[in-house]
Short mmCIF file of C-alpha atoms and ligand atoms in Angstrom, two decimals:
data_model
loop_
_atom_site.label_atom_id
_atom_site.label_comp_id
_atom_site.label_asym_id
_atom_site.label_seq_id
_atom_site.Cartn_x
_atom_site.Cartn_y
_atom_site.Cartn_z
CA UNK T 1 32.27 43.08 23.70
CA UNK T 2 29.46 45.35 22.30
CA UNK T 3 28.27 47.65 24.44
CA UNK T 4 24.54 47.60 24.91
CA UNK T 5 22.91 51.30 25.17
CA UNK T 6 21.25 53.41 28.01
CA UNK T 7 19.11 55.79 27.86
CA UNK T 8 19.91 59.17 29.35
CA UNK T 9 17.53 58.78 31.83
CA UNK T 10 18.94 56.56 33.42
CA UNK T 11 22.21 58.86 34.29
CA UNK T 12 21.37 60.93 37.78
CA UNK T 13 23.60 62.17 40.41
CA UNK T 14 24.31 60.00 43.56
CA UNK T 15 23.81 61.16 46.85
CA UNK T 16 24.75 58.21 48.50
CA UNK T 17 28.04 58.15 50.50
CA UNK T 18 29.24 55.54 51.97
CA UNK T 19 32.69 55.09 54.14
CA UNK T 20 36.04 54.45 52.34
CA UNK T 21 38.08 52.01 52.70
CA UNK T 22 41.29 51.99 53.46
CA UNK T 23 43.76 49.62 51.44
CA UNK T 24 46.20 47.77 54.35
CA UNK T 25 49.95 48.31 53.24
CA UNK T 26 50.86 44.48 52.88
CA UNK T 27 47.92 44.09 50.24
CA UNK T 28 49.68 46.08 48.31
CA UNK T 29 52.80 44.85 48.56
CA UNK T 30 50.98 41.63 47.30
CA UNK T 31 49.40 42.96 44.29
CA UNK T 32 52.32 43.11 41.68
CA UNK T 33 54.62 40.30 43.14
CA UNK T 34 56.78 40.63 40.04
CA UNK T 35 56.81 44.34 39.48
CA UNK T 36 59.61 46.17 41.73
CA UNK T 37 58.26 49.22 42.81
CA UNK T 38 58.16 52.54 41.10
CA UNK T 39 60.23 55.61 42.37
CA UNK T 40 57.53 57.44 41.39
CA UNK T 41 53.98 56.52 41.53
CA UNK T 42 52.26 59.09 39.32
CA UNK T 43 53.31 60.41 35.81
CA UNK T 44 56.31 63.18 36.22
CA UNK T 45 57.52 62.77 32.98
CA UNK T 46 57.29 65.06 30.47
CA UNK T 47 55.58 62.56 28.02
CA UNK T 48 52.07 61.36 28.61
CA UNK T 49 51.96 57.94 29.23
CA UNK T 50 49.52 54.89 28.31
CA UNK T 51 49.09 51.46 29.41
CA UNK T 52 47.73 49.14 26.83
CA UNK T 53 45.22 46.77 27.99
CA UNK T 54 43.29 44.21 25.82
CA UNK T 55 39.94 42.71 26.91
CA UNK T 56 38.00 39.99 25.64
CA UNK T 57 40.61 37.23 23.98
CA UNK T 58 38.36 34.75 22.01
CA UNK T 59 38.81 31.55 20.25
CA UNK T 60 36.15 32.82 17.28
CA UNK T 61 36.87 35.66 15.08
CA UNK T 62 34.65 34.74 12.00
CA UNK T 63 36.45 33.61 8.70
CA UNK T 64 38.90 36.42 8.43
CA UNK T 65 41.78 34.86 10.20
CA UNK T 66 42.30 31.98 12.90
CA UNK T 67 42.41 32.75 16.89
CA UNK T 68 46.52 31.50 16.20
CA UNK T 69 46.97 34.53 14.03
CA UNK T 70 45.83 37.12 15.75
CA UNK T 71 47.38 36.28 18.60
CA UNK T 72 50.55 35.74 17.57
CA UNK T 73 50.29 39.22 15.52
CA UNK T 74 49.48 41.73 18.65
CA UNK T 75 52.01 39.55 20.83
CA UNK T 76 54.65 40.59 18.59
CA UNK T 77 53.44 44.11 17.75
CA UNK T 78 53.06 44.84 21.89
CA UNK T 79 56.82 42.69 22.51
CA UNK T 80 58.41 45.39 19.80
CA UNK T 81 57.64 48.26 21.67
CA UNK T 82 59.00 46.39 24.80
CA UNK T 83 56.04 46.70 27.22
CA UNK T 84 54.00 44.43 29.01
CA UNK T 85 50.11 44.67 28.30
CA UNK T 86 47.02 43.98 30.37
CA UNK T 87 45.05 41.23 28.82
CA UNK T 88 41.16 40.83 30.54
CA UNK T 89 39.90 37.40 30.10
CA UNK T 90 36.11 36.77 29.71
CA UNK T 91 36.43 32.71 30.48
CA UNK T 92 33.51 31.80 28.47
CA UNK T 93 35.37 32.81 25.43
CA UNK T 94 38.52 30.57 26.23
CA UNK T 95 37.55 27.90 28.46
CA UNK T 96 38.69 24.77 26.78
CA UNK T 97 42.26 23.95 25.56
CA UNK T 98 43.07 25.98 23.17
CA UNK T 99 42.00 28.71 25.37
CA UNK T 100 45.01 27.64 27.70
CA UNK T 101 47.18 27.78 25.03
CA UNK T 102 45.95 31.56 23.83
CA UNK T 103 46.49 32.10 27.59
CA UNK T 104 49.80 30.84 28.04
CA UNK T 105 51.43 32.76 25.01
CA UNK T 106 50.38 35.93 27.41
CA UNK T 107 51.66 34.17 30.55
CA UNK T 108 54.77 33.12 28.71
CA UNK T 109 55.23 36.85 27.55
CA UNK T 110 55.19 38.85 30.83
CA UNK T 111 52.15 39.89 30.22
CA UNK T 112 49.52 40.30 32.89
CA UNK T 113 46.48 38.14 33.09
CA UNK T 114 43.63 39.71 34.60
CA UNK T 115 39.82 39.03 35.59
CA UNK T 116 36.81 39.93 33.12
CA UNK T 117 33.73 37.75 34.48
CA UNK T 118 33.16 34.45 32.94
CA UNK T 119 30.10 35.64 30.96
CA UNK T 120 30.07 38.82 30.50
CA UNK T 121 26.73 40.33 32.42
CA UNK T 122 25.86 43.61 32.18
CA UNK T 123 25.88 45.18 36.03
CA UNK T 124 22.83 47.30 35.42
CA UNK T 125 19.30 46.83 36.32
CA UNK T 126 18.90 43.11 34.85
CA UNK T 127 21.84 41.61 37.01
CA UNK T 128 21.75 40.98 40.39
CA UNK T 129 24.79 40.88 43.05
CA UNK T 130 24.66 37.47 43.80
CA UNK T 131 24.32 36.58 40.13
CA UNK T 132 27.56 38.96 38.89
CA UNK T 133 29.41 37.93 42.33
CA UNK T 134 29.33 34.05 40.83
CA UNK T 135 29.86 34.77 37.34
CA UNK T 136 32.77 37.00 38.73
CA UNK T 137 34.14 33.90 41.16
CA UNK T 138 33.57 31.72 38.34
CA UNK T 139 36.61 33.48 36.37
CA UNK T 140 38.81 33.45 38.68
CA UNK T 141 39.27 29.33 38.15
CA UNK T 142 40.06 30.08 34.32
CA UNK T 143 42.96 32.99 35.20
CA UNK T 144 44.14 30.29 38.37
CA UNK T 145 47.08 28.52 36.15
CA UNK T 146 49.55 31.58 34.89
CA UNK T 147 52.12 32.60 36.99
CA UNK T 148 51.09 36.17 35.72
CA UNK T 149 47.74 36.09 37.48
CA UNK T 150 46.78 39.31 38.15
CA UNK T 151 43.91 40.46 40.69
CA UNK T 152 42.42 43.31 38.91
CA UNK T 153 38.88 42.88 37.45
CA UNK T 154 37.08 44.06 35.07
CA UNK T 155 33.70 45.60 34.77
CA UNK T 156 32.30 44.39 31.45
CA UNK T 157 30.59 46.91 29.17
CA UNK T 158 32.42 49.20 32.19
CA UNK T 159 29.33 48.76 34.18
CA UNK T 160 29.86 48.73 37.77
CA UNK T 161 26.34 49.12 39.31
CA UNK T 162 23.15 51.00 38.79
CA UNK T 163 22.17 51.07 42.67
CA UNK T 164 24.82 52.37 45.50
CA UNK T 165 24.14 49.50 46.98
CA UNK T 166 25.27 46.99 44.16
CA UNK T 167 28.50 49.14 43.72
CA UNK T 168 29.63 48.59 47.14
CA UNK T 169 28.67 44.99 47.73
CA UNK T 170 30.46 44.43 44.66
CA UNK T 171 33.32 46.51 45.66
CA UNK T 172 33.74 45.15 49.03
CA UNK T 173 33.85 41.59 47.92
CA UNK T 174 36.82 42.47 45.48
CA UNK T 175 38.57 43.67 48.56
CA UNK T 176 37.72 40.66 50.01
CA UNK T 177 38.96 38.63 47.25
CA UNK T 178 42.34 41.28 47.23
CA UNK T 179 41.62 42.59 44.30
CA UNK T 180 41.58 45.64 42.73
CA UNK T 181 39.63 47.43 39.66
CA UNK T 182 41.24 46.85 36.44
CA UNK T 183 39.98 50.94 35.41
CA UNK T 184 40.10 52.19 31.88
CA UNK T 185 40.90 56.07 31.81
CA UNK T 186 40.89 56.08 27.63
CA UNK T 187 37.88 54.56 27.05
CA UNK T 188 37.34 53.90 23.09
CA UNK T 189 34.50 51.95 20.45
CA UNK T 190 37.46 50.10 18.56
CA UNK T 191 35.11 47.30 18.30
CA UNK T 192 32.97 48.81 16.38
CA UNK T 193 35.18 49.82 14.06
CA UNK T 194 36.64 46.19 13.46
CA UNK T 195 33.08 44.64 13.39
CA UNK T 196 32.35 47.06 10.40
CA UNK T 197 35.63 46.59 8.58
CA UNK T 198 34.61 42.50 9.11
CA UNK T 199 31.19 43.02 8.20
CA UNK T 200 32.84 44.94 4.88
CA UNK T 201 35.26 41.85 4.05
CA UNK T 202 32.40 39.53 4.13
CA UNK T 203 30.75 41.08 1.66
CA UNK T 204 33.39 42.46 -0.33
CA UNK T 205 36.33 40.11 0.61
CA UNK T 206 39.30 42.04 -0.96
CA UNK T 207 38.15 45.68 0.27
CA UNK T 208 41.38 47.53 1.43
CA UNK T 209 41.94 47.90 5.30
CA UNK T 210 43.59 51.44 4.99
CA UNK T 211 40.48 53.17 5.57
CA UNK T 212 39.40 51.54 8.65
CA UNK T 213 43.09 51.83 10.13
CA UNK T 214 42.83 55.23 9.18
CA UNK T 215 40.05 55.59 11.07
CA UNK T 216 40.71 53.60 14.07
CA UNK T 217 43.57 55.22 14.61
CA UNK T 218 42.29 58.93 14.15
CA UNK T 219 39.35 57.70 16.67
CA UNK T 220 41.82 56.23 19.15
CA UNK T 221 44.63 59.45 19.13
CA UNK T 222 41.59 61.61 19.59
CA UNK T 223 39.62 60.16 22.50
CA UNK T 224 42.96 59.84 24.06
CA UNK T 225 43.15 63.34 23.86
CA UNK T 226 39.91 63.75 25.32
CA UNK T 227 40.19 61.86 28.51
CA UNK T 228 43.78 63.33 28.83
CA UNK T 229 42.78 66.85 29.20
CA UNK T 230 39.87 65.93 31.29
CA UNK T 231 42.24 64.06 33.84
CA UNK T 232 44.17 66.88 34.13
CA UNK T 233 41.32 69.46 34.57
CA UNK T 234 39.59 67.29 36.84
CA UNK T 235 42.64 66.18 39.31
CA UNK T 236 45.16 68.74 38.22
CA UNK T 237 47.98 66.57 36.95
CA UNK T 238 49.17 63.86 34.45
CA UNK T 239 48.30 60.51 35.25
CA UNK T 240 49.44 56.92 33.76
CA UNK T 241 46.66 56.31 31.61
CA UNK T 242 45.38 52.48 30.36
CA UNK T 243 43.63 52.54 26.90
CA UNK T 244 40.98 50.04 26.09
CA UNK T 245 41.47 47.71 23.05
CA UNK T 246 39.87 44.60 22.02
CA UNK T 247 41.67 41.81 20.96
CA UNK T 248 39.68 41.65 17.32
CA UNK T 249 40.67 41.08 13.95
CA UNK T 250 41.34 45.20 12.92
CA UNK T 251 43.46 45.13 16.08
CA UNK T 252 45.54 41.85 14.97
CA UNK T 253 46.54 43.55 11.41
CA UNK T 254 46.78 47.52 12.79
CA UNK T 255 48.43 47.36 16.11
CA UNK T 256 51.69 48.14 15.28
CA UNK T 257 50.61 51.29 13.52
CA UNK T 258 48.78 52.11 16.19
CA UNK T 259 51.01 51.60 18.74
CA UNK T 260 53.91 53.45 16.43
CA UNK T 261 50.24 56.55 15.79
CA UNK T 262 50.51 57.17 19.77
CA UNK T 263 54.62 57.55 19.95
CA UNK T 264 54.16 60.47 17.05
CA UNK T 265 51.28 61.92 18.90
CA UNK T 266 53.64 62.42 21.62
CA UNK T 267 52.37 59.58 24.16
CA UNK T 268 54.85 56.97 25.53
CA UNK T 269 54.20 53.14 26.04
CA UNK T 270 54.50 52.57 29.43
CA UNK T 271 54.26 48.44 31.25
CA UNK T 272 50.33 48.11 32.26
CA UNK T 273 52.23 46.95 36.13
CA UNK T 274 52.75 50.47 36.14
CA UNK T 275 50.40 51.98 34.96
CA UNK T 276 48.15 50.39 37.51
CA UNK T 277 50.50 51.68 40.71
CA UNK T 278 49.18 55.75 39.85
CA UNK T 279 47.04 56.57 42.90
CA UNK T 280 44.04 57.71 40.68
CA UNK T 281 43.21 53.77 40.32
CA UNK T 282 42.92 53.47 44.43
CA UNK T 283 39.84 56.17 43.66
CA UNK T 284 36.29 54.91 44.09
CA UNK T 285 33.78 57.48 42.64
CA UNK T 286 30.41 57.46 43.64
CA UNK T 287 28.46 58.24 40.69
CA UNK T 288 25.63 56.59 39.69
CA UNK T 289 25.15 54.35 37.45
CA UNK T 290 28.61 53.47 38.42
CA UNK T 291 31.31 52.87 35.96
CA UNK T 292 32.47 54.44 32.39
CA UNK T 293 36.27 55.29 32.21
CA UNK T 294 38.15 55.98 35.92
CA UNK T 295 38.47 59.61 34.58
CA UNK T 296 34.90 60.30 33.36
CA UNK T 297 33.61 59.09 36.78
CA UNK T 298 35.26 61.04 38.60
CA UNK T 299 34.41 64.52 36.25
CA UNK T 300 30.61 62.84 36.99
CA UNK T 301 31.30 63.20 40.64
CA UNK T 302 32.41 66.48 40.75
CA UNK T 303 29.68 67.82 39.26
CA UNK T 304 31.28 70.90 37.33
CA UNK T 305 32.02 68.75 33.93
CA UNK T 306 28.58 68.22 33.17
CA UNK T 307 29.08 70.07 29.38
CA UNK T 308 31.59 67.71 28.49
CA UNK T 309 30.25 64.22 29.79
CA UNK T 310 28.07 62.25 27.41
CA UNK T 311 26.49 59.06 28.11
CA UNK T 312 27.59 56.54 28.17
CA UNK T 313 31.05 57.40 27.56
CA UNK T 314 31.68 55.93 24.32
CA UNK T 315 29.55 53.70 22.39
CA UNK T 316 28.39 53.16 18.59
CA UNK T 317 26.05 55.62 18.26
CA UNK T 318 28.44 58.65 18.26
CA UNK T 319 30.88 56.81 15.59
CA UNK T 320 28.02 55.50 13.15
CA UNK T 321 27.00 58.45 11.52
CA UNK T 322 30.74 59.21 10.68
CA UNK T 323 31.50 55.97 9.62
CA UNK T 324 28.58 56.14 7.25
CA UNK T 325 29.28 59.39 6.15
CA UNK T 326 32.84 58.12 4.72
CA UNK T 327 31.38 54.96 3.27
CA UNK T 328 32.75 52.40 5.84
ZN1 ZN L 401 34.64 43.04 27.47
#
């Protein structure tokens, strides 16, 4: 879940191209068996919309409350606004049988279950191909059972290759596999936030949670507004945009507020099925390292958002300092 850190160095320009490829008609057909298609593939409403999608379910969550709790809690705070979620599942984290049954509550739900890599490997410089392709095929086994099986995957960390080469192997065999990338477009550091208000109640077990909602929810609204204006100055339109969340204990006792934070912002809960049919996800930037949100990427690629794109996207170091500065 944590993201590890780059240096800036290690962000240049790719020069590489390499050929597209095309996505045959009946694959797509295939890819949302459930889902009838949209009349409309891209946002026209007048509301932005989001997609929630929740990597990373896990059996261990430290003392503050049991795997049973939190699940049940954002199951019902996502079934109350009446859409279906995205959940990414890292195997290694639910692979034995009350892993199933976290699982199944999703499967049961409508929700979508979707590839995250068994373990977790970073896709930079100290993975190879062959080593993320396994770990990748390795997954697939644990998501095999629900009915809501899903092929999109996952980058973890959002790490998609630091050579062109790695990118594309790794892109071609999802093709091959018929899947498609699971992209983020509001890319966010709730985890650190939880993992500070946890590290809080362990030492100071009846500290309020108001501040960190506060907080979470301030962070969330405002890097939504971020990657929202830069979708539309980069492609010129409104997309259907999927927000990353964790599934962490902060999330389990906040996401209704949350959820309810985004519907007075103005934004509009939209099914992650959805979400996924917008044409920006069928986009393949070529940036390099790959990965980061869908929408950052592509800014990367043009080349004329440079002023605006930090890296990596979003990570602890640009929340510490205001976290320590109000004390949490
Ligand atoms: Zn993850």
């Amino acid at each position: 879940m944590k993201r590890r850190r780059f240096l800036s160095h290690a962000v240049k320009s790719a020069s590489a191209t390499v050929c597209s490829h095309l996505v045959p008609p009946a694959f797509r057909a295939s890819f949302f068996p459930q889902t009838p298609a949209p009349k409309t593939s891209s946002n026209n409403s007048a509301r932005p919309q989001l997609a929630l999608t929740l990597d990373d379910p896990t059996l261990t969550l430290g003392s503050i409350l049991r795997w049973q709790e939190a699940n049940s809690r954002i199951l019902k705070a996502v079934s109350e606004k009446g859409v279906r979620a995205a959940l990414f599942v890292c195997g290694m984290r639910v692979d034995e049988a009350d892993g199933a049954k976290l699982l199944s509550a999703w499967d049961q739900a409508g929700h979508l279950i979707c590839n995250h890599s068994y373990s977790h490997k970073f896709y930079g410089e100290q993975t190879s191909y062959a080593d993320f392709a396994v770990d990748f095929l390795k997954n697939e086994k644990v998501i095999a059972p629900y009915h809501n099986r899903t092929a999109l995957f996952r980058y973890p960390f959002l790490k998609e290759g630091d050579t062109a080469d790695k990118r594309d192997r790794f892109r071609a065999l999802l093709k091959e596999r018929g899947y498609r990338v699971g992209h983020v477009t509001i890319d966010a550091s709730d985890w650190y936030v939880s993992q500070h208000y946890t590290d809080r109640l362990s030492k100071q077990p009846k500290a309020p949670i108001t501040p960190y909602r506060a907080y979470l929810i301030a962070h969330l609204l405002d890097r939504a507004a971020f990657y929202r204006q830069l979708a539309l100055d980069v492609l010129g339109r409104d997309i259907r945009h999927t927000i990353l969340m964790h599934f962490n204990p902060l999330n389990a006792f906040v996401l209704p507020e949350v959820m309810t934070a985004f519907e007075a912002a103005g934004w509009q809960w939209i099914d992650a099925s959805l979400a996924f049919e917008d044409p920006v996800f069928r986009s393949e930037p070529k940036s390099l390292p790959a990965g980061e949100s869908l929408i950052w990427a592509l800014a990367k690629e043009t080349g004329r958002f440079e002023g605006r794109l930090r890296y990596p996207g979003e990570d602890d170091v640009y929340e510490k300092p205001k976290m320590d500065a109000l004390g949490l």
